[in-house]
């Protein structure tokens, strides 16, 4: 019997850019994470409001701590951003498959907006294995950019902004082409449109992290099932969130 | 330590707590959280004769103390449930389970029921005549007493195990539905299914759920479920498994006081995977505090207050 549940204590919180928070939480349950790219499902309040947990990506982790980066987009994330240092959160930790296949010589990590965080721990793991890594991070504008310096400490890092205020004007694919970045495998997380574009442009050798509205986050409700080429369906929460580019049905 | 054992047609349960269909997969997903043998029984994911992918995403939205879902009966089909899902569950769970039968036409329901009732792990069938999320998803059987009765009779004729009919709250008179299925030979009733609801994105004006409407469940609907169970259990003599928004041991006790012979826990499994074992333990504590030695003593306790 595995376990995924534990109480985590908020030990730091800072606003990186407007409405985007970095929060570090500590507790033994961090040990349930086995791979970068897995996610956490947080009960925002012990009361019944909001009712559902909030699934979030994990930017970094150790055996006893987890770094979250989230954007305030609604009631749940607003309440989370208002939590104080020392507050405790009931969490289900280490959910999903994560980035399991790190067998690569030249990895490209591509993060779009709030898809950037899970690329961070992956970058650290790849770099520590001696693998050549590059990162392309896409944002709307200069004001939205976070973790650029953190990535630059690890690997060559390229930025794409939709308004052209920093480096490449356009999408992450524009930045990959403009900088002639080579890779044998790519790993990515970001908005579905970006993932679809990447799966179309590079169908053979990528791992894409998807998000979906979830009821439970652990395979019980079937709320996040998506159709894939390899099986009748996969649940984003259990058989995902990482799908291989070759199985993704674009707009599926 | 009160006696929590309850006996219902086809089900001899060590306690009255059953995870509700659609919130517990085929059971084994919860093995990673706790020993599922603590459960009285379990209601399997709604199963149709043929496999179904279900509705497009998003399938989930939220509301005050509850959630809206429109999964659309995603399931691998009756044959796969018999050959794969129930076999995966077998080594993990020792007691009988309740197979949930869904369909879109009369013949499919009957055939699916016949197949599922043949498995030795299946102690009873729950017939979902109340899925609000599938076009022709059985809801017409759940809102028309004559159709419900006809379907009940036909399933009773082929089923090897007792048959429970799952009633929809989306009717004007749930008591007449209950009486109709009882008269048609149902061995029990499970109630309530979800309440049909919607949420909208205020920027686009679009419904959040791709199916537009979904079924609302969670603590928000608990008082509605209590009222309906209270009315139905006074009108029929077959047992009722009460569900709808149960989140605590106290809720479960209250549902049994309303008239339910056992309870099902739905949505709460999704927000707290440990909900069922917690509820079982809380029920025991509450009974001890109340000085009640047998859970069966509280069933329908409210009915004496006329």
Coordinates of C-alpha atoms in Angstrom, one line a residue:
Chain A
X1 CA 0.0 0.0 0.0
X2 CA 1.4 3.4 -1.0
X3 CA 0.4 6.6 0.6
X4 CA 0.2 10.1 -0.8
X5 CA -1.3 12.1 1.9
X6 CA 0.4 14.4 4.4
X7 CA 0.3 17.7 6.2
X8 CA 2.8 20.3 4.9
X9 CA 3.7 23.6 6.6
X10 CA 4.2 26.8 4.7
X11 CA 7.7 28.1 5.4
X12 CA 8.1 30.8 2.8
X13 CA 6.0 32.8 0.4
X14 CA 6.9 35.5 -2.1
X15 CA 5.2 37.2 -5.1
X16 CA 7.6 36.6 -8.0
X17 CA 5.7 38.8 -10.5
X18 CA 2.1 40.1 -10.3
X19 CA -0.2 37.4 -9.1
X20 CA 2.4 34.7 -9.4
X21 CA 3.6 33.2 -6.0
X22 CA 6.4 31.0 -5.0
X23 CA 5.6 29.1 -1.9
X24 CA 7.8 26.6 -0.1
X25 CA 6.1 24.0 2.1
X26 CA 7.8 21.5 4.4
X27 CA 6.8 18.1 5.7
X28 CA 7.7 14.4 5.6
X29 CA 5.1 13.7 2.9
X30 CA 7.5 15.4 0.3
X31 CA 9.1 12.0 0.2
X32 CA 6.2 10.6 -1.8
X33 CA 7.5 12.4 -4.9
X34 CA 9.5 10.1 -7.1
X35 CA 9.9 12.1 -10.3
X36 CA 10.0 15.7 -11.5
X37 CA 6.7 16.5 -13.3
X38 CA 4.5 14.8 -10.7
X39 CA 2.0 17.0 -9.0
X40 CA 0.4 17.9 -5.7
X41 CA -3.3 18.2 -4.9
X42 CA -3.9 20.7 -2.1
X43 CA -6.9 21.0 0.2
X44 CA -7.1 24.8 0.5
X45 CA -9.3 24.8 3.6
X46 CA -10.4 22.2 6.1
X47 CA -13.9 23.6 5.6
X48 CA -16.0 22.6 2.6
X49 CA -15.3 25.8 0.7
X50 CA -13.7 25.6 -1.7
X51 CA -14.8 22.0 -2.0
X52 CA -12.3 20.4 -4.4
X53 CA -8.6 20.2 -3.9
X54 CA -6.4 22.3 -6.2
X55 CA -3.9 20.3 -8.3
X56 CA -0.5 22.1 -8.9
X57 CA 2.8 21.4 -10.5
X58 CA 5.9 21.1 -8.4
X59 CA 8.8 23.4 -9.2
X60 CA 11.4 21.8 -6.9
X61 CA 11.5 19.3 -4.1
X62 CA 13.7 17.6 -1.6
X63 CA 12.8 14.7 0.8
X64 CA 11.3 17.2 3.2
X65 CA 10.3 20.3 1.1
X66 CA 8.4 21.3 -2.0
X67 CA 8.5 24.5 -3.9
X68 CA 5.3 25.5 -5.6
X69 CA 4.8 28.3 -8.1
X70 CA 1.2 29.2 -8.8
X71 CA -0.8 32.1 -10.3
X72 CA -3.9 33.5 -8.7
X73 CA -6.6 32.7 -11.2
X74 CA -9.6 32.1 -9.0
X75 CA -11.0 31.6 -5.6
X76 CA -8.8 28.6 -4.6
X77 CA -5.5 30.1 -5.6
X78 CA -6.5 33.5 -4.1
X79 CA -7.1 31.8 -0.7
X80 CA -3.8 29.9 -1.1
X81 CA -1.9 33.1 -1.8
X82 CA -3.4 34.6 1.4
X83 CA -2.1 31.8 3.6
X84 CA 0.5 32.7 6.3
X85 CA 3.9 31.3 7.1
X86 CA 3.3 28.4 9.5
X87 CA -0.1 27.5 8.1
X88 CA -0.6 23.8 7.4
X89 CA -2.0 22.3 4.2
X90 CA -3.5 18.8 3.7
X91 CA -1.8 17.6 0.5
X92 CA -1.8 14.5 -1.7
X93 CA 1.7 14.4 -3.0
X94 CA 3.6 12.6 -5.8
X95 CA 0.5 12.2 -8.0
X96 CA 0.9 11.3 -11.7
X97 CA 3.6 9.7 -13.7
X98 CA 6.2 12.5 -13.9
X99 CA 9.1 12.7 -16.3
X100 CA 10.4 9.1 -16.0
X101 CA 12.5 8.8 -19.2
X102 CA 15.6 11.0 -18.7
X103 CA 17.7 8.9 -21.1
X104 CA 18.8 11.6 -23.4
X105 CA 22.1 13.2 -24.6
X106 CA 20.7 16.6 -25.4
X107 CA 17.5 17.7 -23.7
X108 CA 15.4 20.7 -24.5
X109 CA 13.1 21.9 -21.8
X110 CA 10.2 24.1 -22.9
X111 CA 8.0 25.9 -20.4
X112 CA 5.1 28.2 -21.2
X113 CA 3.9 30.6 -18.5
X114 CA 2.8 28.6 -15.5
X115 CA 4.2 25.6 -17.3
X116 CA 7.7 26.8 -16.5
X117 CA 7.8 25.6 -12.8
X118 CA 7.9 21.8 -13.4
X119 CA 10.8 22.3 -15.9
X120 CA 13.0 23.6 -13.1
X121 CA 13.5 20.5 -11.0
X122 CA 13.7 18.5 -14.3
X123 CA 16.5 20.8 -15.4
X124 CA 18.4 20.3 -12.1
X125 CA 18.1 16.5 -12.4
X126 CA 19.2 16.4 -16.0
X127 CA 22.2 18.7 -15.4
X128 CA 23.2 16.7 -12.3
X129 CA 23.3 13.6 -14.6
X130 CA 25.7 15.4 -16.9
X131 CA 23.2 15.8 -19.7
X132 CA 23.4 18.7 -22.0
X133 CA 20.4 20.9 -21.4
X134 CA 18.9 24.0 -22.9
X135 CA 15.7 25.8 -21.8
X136 CA 13.2 27.8 -23.7
X137 CA 10.7 29.8 -21.6
X138 CA 7.7 31.5 -23.1
X139 CA 5.8 34.4 -21.5
X140 CA 3.4 37.0 -22.6
X141 CA 5.6 39.9 -21.8
X142 CA 8.7 41.1 -19.9
X143 CA 6.5 41.7 -16.8
X144 CA 5.5 38.1 -16.7
X145 CA 8.9 36.6 -16.7
X146 CA 10.0 34.6 -13.6
X147 CA 12.8 32.1 -12.8
X148 CA 14.9 33.3 -15.7
X149 CA 18.0 33.7 -13.5
X150 CA 17.4 30.4 -11.8
X151 CA 17.4 28.6 -15.2
X152 CA 20.4 30.6 -16.5
X153 CA 22.4 29.2 -13.5
X154 CA 21.7 25.7 -14.8
X155 CA 21.7 25.8 -18.6
X156 CA 21.6 28.1 -21.7
X157 CA 18.2 29.7 -21.4
X158 CA 16.2 31.4 -24.2
X159 CA 13.1 33.6 -23.7
X160 CA 10.2 34.0 -26.1
X161 CA 7.7 36.8 -25.4
X162 CA 4.5 37.2 -27.4
X163 CA 5.0 41.0 -27.4
X164 CA 8.7 40.8 -28.2
X165 CA 9.7 42.8 -25.1
X166 CA 12.4 40.2 -24.3
X167 CA 14.4 38.2 -26.8
X168 CA 12.4 36.3 -29.4
X169 CA 9.0 37.8 -30.4
X170 CA 6.5 35.0 -30.7
X171 CA 6.1 31.5 -29.5
X172 CA 8.5 29.0 -28.0
X173 CA 8.7 27.3 -31.4
X174 CA 9.8 30.6 -32.9
X175 CA 12.6 30.8 -30.2
X176 CA 13.7 27.2 -30.9
X177 CA 14.0 28.0 -34.6
X178 CA 15.5 31.5 -34.2
X179 CA 18.3 30.1 -32.0
X180 CA 18.8 26.9 -34.0
X181 CA 18.5 24.8 -30.8
X182 CA 19.3 21.1 -31.3
X183 CA 17.9 18.3 -29.1
X184 CA 17.2 14.6 -29.1
X185 CA 14.4 14.8 -26.6
X186 CA 12.2 17.6 -25.4
X187 CA 10.2 18.0 -22.2
X188 CA 7.5 20.6 -22.0
X189 CA 4.7 22.0 -19.9
X190 CA 2.4 24.9 -20.8
X191 CA -0.9 26.0 -22.2
X192 CA -2.7 23.4 -24.3
X193 CA -2.3 25.4 -27.5
X194 CA 1.4 25.4 -27.0
X195 CA 1.6 21.7 -26.3
X196 CA -0.6 21.0 -29.4
X197 CA 1.8 23.1 -31.5
X198 CA 4.8 21.3 -30.2
X199 CA 3.3 17.9 -30.7
X200 CA 2.6 18.9 -34.3
X201 CA 6.0 20.4 -34.9
X202 CA 8.0 17.6 -33.1
X203 CA 5.8 14.5 -33.0
X204 CA 8.5 11.9 -32.4
X205 CA 10.6 12.7 -29.4
X206 CA 8.9 14.7 -26.7
X207 CA 7.2 14.5 -23.3
X208 CA 4.3 16.9 -22.8
X209 CA 2.7 17.7 -19.4
X210 CA -1.0 18.4 -19.7
X211 CA -3.4 19.9 -17.3
X212 CA -7.1 19.3 -16.8
X213 CA -9.9 20.1 -14.4
X214 CA -9.8 17.3 -11.9
X215 CA -12.3 16.0 -9.4
X216 CA -9.9 13.9 -7.4
X217 CA -6.4 13.8 -8.8
X218 CA -5.9 10.1 -8.2
X219 CA -7.9 8.2 -10.8
X220 CA -11.3 7.8 -9.2
X221 CA -13.6 10.2 -10.9
X222 CA -12.7 10.0 -14.6
X223 CA -13.0 13.8 -14.7
X224 CA -9.7 14.3 -16.6
X225 CA -9.7 11.5 -19.2
X226 CA -8.4 12.3 -22.6
X227 CA -8.2 10.3 -25.8
X228 CA -4.8 9.2 -26.9
X229 CA -3.5 7.2 -29.9
X230 CA -2.2 4.3 -27.9
X231 CA -5.2 3.4 -25.7
X232 CA -8.9 4.2 -25.5
X233 CA -8.1 6.9 -23.0
X234 CA -5.6 8.0 -20.4
X235 CA -6.5 9.8 -17.1
X236 CA -4.3 12.9 -17.0
X237 CA -4.0 12.4 -13.2
X238 CA -2.7 8.9 -13.2
X239 CA -1.5 7.8 -16.7
X240 CA -0.5 11.5 -17.2
X241 CA 0.1 14.3 -16.7
X242 CA 3.0 13.5 -19.0
X243 CA 2.1 12.1 -22.4
X244 CA 4.5 11.2 -25.2
X245 CA 4.3 13.3 -28.3
X246 CA 3.5 10.3 -30.4
X247 CA 0.4 9.5 -28.5
X248 CA -1.1 13.0 -28.3
X249 CA -4.2 13.6 -30.3
X250 CA -4.1 17.3 -31.1
X251 CA -7.3 19.0 -29.9
X252 CA -8.2 15.6 -28.5
Chain B
X1 CA -17.9 -0.7 20.1
X2 CA -21.4 -0.7 18.6
X3 CA -22.5 -3.4 16.2
X4 CA -22.3 -1.8 12.7
X5 CA -23.2 -4.9 10.8
X6 CA -26.2 -4.5 8.5
X7 CA -28.0 -7.0 6.3
X8 CA -29.6 -6.0 3.1
X9 CA -30.8 -8.1 0.1
X10 CA -27.7 -9.7 -1.3
X11 CA -25.4 -7.8 1.0
X12 CA -24.2 -8.9 4.5
X13 CA -22.1 -5.9 5.4
X14 CA -19.7 -5.5 8.3
X15 CA -20.8 -1.8 8.4
X16 CA -23.3 0.3 6.4
X17 CA -20.7 2.4 4.6
X18 CA -20.4 2.0 0.8
X19 CA -18.5 4.2 -1.6
X20 CA -20.9 5.5 -4.2
X21 CA -20.7 4.6 -7.9
X22 CA -18.5 6.9 -10.0
X23 CA -16.4 8.2 -7.1
X24 CA -14.5 5.0 -6.4
X25 CA -13.5 3.6 -9.9
X26 CA -13.5 -0.2 -9.7
X27 CA -12.2 0.0 -6.1
X28 CA -8.6 -0.9 -6.6
X29 CA -7.6 2.8 -7.1
X30 CA -8.1 3.3 -3.4
X31 CA -5.9 0.4 -2.3
X32 CA -3.0 2.9 -2.4
X33 CA -4.6 4.8 0.4
X34 CA -6.0 2.1 2.7
X35 CA -7.1 -1.5 3.1
X36 CA -10.4 -1.4 1.3
X37 CA -11.6 -4.5 3.3
X38 CA -12.8 -2.0 5.9
X39 CA -15.7 -1.1 3.6
X40 CA -19.2 -2.6 4.0
X41 CA -19.4 -3.0 0.2
X42 CA -18.7 -0.8 -2.8
X43 CA -20.6 0.5 -5.8
X44 CA -18.6 0.0 -8.9
X45 CA -18.3 2.6 -11.7
X46 CA -21.4 2.7 -13.9
X47 CA -21.1 0.1 -16.5
X48 CA -22.7 -0.1 -19.9
X49 CA -23.0 -3.1 -22.3
X50 CA -20.4 -1.6 -24.7
X51 CA -17.4 0.6 -23.7
X52 CA -17.9 4.4 -23.6
X53 CA -15.3 7.2 -23.6
X54 CA -17.8 9.6 -22.1
X55 CA -18.1 13.3 -22.6
X56 CA -15.6 15.8 -23.8
X57 CA -13.6 17.9 -21.2
X58 CA -14.1 19.9 -19.1
X59 CA -16.2 17.4 -17.2
X60 CA -15.8 18.9 -13.8
X61 CA -16.8 22.3 -12.2
X62 CA -17.2 23.4 -8.7
X63 CA -19.9 25.0 -6.6
X64 CA -20.5 25.9 -3.0
X65 CA -19.7 22.8 -1.0
X66 CA -20.0 20.6 -4.0
X67 CA -19.0 19.7 -7.5
X68 CA -20.7 19.4 -10.8
X69 CA -19.7 16.5 -13.0
X70 CA -20.6 15.3 -16.5
X71 CA -18.3 12.3 -17.0
X72 CA -20.8 10.7 -19.3
X73 CA -20.5 7.1 -18.1
X74 CA -16.9 6.5 -19.2
X75 CA -16.4 2.8 -18.7
X76 CA -14.7 -0.2 -20.4
X77 CA -17.9 -2.1 -21.0
X78 CA -19.6 -5.1 -19.3
X79 CA -17.3 -7.8 -20.6
X80 CA -14.1 -5.9 -19.6
X81 CA -15.6 -5.3 -16.1
X82 CA -16.2 -9.0 -15.7
X83 CA -12.9 -10.2 -17.0
X84 CA -10.5 -7.5 -16.0
X85 CA -11.8 -5.0 -13.4
X86 CA -13.5 -7.4 -11.1
X87 CA -10.5 -9.8 -11.3
X88 CA -8.2 -6.9 -10.4
X89 CA -10.4 -6.2 -7.4
X90 CA -10.8 -9.8 -6.3
X91 CA -7.5 -10.2 -4.4
X92 CA -7.9 -6.8 -2.7
X93 CA -11.5 -7.1 -1.5
X94 CA -13.1 -10.1 0.2
X95 CA -16.8 -9.1 0.3
X96 CA -19.5 -8.7 -2.3
X97 CA -19.7 -5.6 -4.4
X98 CA -22.6 -3.8 -6.0
X99 CA -22.3 -3.5 -9.8
X100 CA -23.8 -0.4 -11.2
X101 CA -25.7 -0.9 -14.5
X102 CA -26.2 1.9 -16.9
X103 CA -27.5 2.1 -20.5
X104 CA -29.2 4.0 -23.1
X105 CA -31.9 1.6 -24.3
X106 CA -34.0 -1.0 -22.6
X107 CA -32.3 -4.1 -24.2
X108 CA -28.8 -2.9 -23.3
X109 CA -29.8 -2.4 -19.7
X110 CA -31.2 -5.9 -19.4
X111 CA -28.3 -7.6 -21.1
X112 CA -25.7 -5.6 -19.1
X113 CA -27.6 -6.5 -15.9
X114 CA -27.7 -10.2 -16.8
X115 CA -24.0 -10.3 -17.5
X116 CA -22.8 -8.4 -14.4
X117 CA -25.1 -10.4 -12.1
X118 CA -23.4 -13.6 -13.2
X119 CA -20.1 -12.7 -11.5
X120 CA -19.5 -14.3 -8.1
X121 CA -18.1 -11.0 -6.6
X122 CA -21.3 -9.2 -7.4
X123 CA -23.8 -9.4 -4.5
X124 CA -26.3 -7.0 -5.9
X125 CA -27.0 -4.7 -8.9
X126 CA -27.7 -1.0 -8.7
X127 CA -29.6 0.1 -11.8
X128 CA -28.7 3.6 -12.7
X129 CA -31.9 4.9 -14.3
X130 CA -30.9 8.4 -13.3
X131 CA -27.7 9.4 -15.0
X132 CA -28.2 13.1 -16.0
X133 CA -25.1 13.3 -18.2
X134 CA -25.8 11.2 -21.1
X135 CA -28.3 11.8 -23.9
X136 CA -30.8 9.0 -23.5
X137 CA -28.6 8.0 -20.6
X138 CA -31.4 6.3 -18.7
X139 CA -32.9 9.4 -17.3
X140 CA -36.1 8.8 -19.2
X141 CA -36.4 5.5 -17.2
X142 CA -35.8 7.5 -14.1
X143 CA -38.5 10.1 -14.5
X144 CA -41.3 8.0 -15.8
X145 CA -42.8 5.5 -13.2
X146 CA -44.2 3.1 -15.9
X147 CA -40.9 2.9 -17.8
X148 CA -39.0 2.5 -14.5
X149 CA -41.3 -0.3 -13.5
X150 CA -41.1 -2.1 -16.9
X151 CA -37.3 -2.0 -16.7
X152 CA -37.2 -3.2 -13.1
X153 CA -39.4 -6.2 -14.0
X154 CA -37.2 -7.1 -17.1
X155 CA -34.0 -6.9 -15.1
X156 CA -35.5 -8.9 -12.2
X157 CA -36.3 -11.6 -14.7
X158 CA -32.7 -12.0 -15.7
X159 CA -30.6 -11.0 -12.7
X160 CA -29.0 -13.7 -10.5
X161 CA -28.7 -11.2 -7.6
X162 CA -31.0 -8.7 -5.8
X163 CA -31.7 -5.5 -7.8
X164 CA -31.6 -2.0 -6.4
X165 CA -32.9 0.9 -8.4
X166 CA -31.0 4.2 -8.2
X167 CA -33.5 7.1 -8.2
X168 CA -33.1 10.5 -9.6
X169 CA -33.9 13.6 -7.5
X170 CA -34.7 15.4 -10.7
X171 CA -38.4 14.5 -10.5
X172 CA -41.5 16.2 -9.2
X173 CA -42.5 13.2 -7.1
X174 CA -39.8 10.8 -6.0
X175 CA -42.2 8.8 -3.9
X176 CA -44.3 7.7 -6.9
X177 CA -41.0 6.5 -8.6
X178 CA -40.1 4.6 -5.5
X179 CA -43.5 2.9 -5.2
X180 CA -43.4 2.0 -8.9
X181 CA -40.1 0.2 -8.7
X182 CA -41.1 -1.5 -5.5
X183 CA -44.3 -2.8 -7.1
X184 CA -42.3 -4.0 -10.0
X185 CA -40.2 -6.2 -7.7
X186 CA -37.1 -4.1 -6.9
X187 CA -35.3 -5.5 -3.8
X188 CA -34.1 -2.1 -2.7
X189 CA -33.6 1.5 -3.7
X190 CA -30.5 3.6 -3.7
X191 CA -30.9 7.4 -3.7
X192 CA -30.3 10.1 -4.6
X193 CA -28.3 10.6 -7.8
X194 CA -27.0 14.0 -8.6
X195 CA -29.1 17.2 -9.1
X196 CA -28.8 18.7 -12.6
X197 CA -26.9 22.0 -12.5
X198 CA -24.8 24.4 -14.6
X199 CA -21.9 26.9 -14.1
X200 CA -20.9 29.6 -16.6
X201 CA -17.7 31.4 -17.4
X202 CA -18.7 35.0 -16.9
X203 CA -16.2 36.4 -19.4
X204 CA -17.3 34.2 -22.4
X205 CA -20.8 33.3 -21.2
X206 CA -20.0 29.7 -22.0
X207 CA -21.0 26.8 -19.8
X208 CA -17.9 25.6 -17.9
X209 CA -18.8 21.9 -18.5
X210 CA -18.5 20.8 -22.1
X211 CA -21.7 18.8 -21.8
X212 CA -23.3 22.2 -20.7
X213 CA -25.1 20.6 -17.8
X214 CA -23.8 18.3 -15.1
X215 CA -24.8 16.5 -11.9
X216 CA -24.3 18.4 -8.7
X217 CA -23.2 16.5 -5.6
X218 CA -21.5 17.1 -2.4
X219 CA -22.5 18.4 1.0
X220 CA -24.6 21.1 -0.6
X221 CA -27.2 18.5 -1.6
X222 CA -27.3 16.7 1.8
X223 CA -30.5 18.2 3.1
X224 CA -32.3 17.4 -0.2
X225 CA -31.2 13.8 0.0
X226 CA -32.3 13.6 3.6
X227 CA -35.7 14.9 2.8
X228 CA -36.2 12.5 -0.1
X229 CA -34.9 9.5 1.9
X230 CA -37.2 10.4 4.7
X231 CA -40.2 10.6 2.4
X232 CA -39.5 7.4 0.4
X233 CA -38.6 5.2 3.4
X234 CA -42.0 5.9 4.9
X235 CA -43.8 5.0 1.6
X236 CA -42.0 1.8 0.7
X237 CA -41.1 -1.3 2.7
X238 CA -37.9 -2.3 0.7
X239 CA -34.6 -1.0 2.1
X240 CA -33.1 2.2 0.9
X241 CA -29.4 2.9 0.7
X242 CA -29.2 6.7 1.3
X243 CA -26.6 8.9 -0.3
X244 CA -26.2 12.5 -1.4
X245 CA -23.6 14.8 0.3
X246 CA -22.5 12.5 3.2
X247 CA -19.2 13.8 4.4
X248 CA -18.9 12.8 8.0
X249 CA -20.0 10.0 10.4
X250 CA -22.6 12.4 11.8
X251 CA -24.0 12.8 8.3
X252 CA -24.2 9.0 7.9
X253 CA -26.0 8.6 11.2
X254 CA -28.4 11.4 10.2
X255 CA -29.1 9.7 6.9
X256 CA -29.9 6.4 8.7
X257 CA -32.2 8.2 11.2
X258 CA -34.0 9.6 8.1
X259 CA -34.7 6.0 7.1
X260 CA -31.7 4.6 5.2
X261 CA -30.7 1.1 6.0
X262 CA -27.1 1.8 4.8
X263 CA -25.3 4.8 3.3
X264 CA -23.2 5.5 0.3
X265 CA -20.5 8.1 0.3
X266 CA -19.8 9.8 -3.1
X267 CA -18.1 13.1 -3.7
X268 CA -16.3 13.1 -0.4
X269 CA -14.1 10.3 -1.6
X270 CA -12.7 12.6 -4.2
X271 CA -11.7 15.4 -1.9
X272 CA -10.6 13.1 0.9
X273 CA -9.6 9.6 -0.2
X274 CA -9.8 8.5 3.4
X275 CA -13.4 9.6 3.8
X276 CA -15.0 6.2 4.1
X277 CA -12.7 4.7 6.8
X278 CA -13.0 8.1 8.7
X279 CA -16.8 7.9 8.5
X280 CA -16.9 4.3 9.7
X281 CA -14.8 5.2 12.7
X282 CA -16.8 8.4 13.5
X283 CA -20.1 6.5 13.3
X284 CA -18.8 4.0 15.8
X285 CA -17.7 6.8 18.2
X286 CA -21.1 8.6 17.8
X287 CA -23.1 5.5 18.6
X288 CA -20.9 4.8 21.6
X289 CA -21.5 8.4 22.8
X290 CA -25.3 8.0 22.3
X291 CA -25.2 4.7 24.2
X292 CA -26.6 2.8 21.2
X293 CA -25.2 -0.8 20.8
X294 CA -26.6 -1.6 17.4
X295 CA -26.7 0.7 14.3
X296 CA -29.9 -1.0 13.1
X297 CA -31.7 0.6 16.0
X298 CA -31.4 4.1 14.5
X299 CA -32.8 3.3 11.1
X300 CA -35.9 5.4 10.5
X301 CA -35.7 6.8 14.0
X302 CA -37.2 10.0 12.7
X303 CA -40.3 8.4 11.6
X304 CA -41.8 8.3 15.1
X305 CA -42.1 12.0 15.1
X306 CA -45.2 12.4 13.0

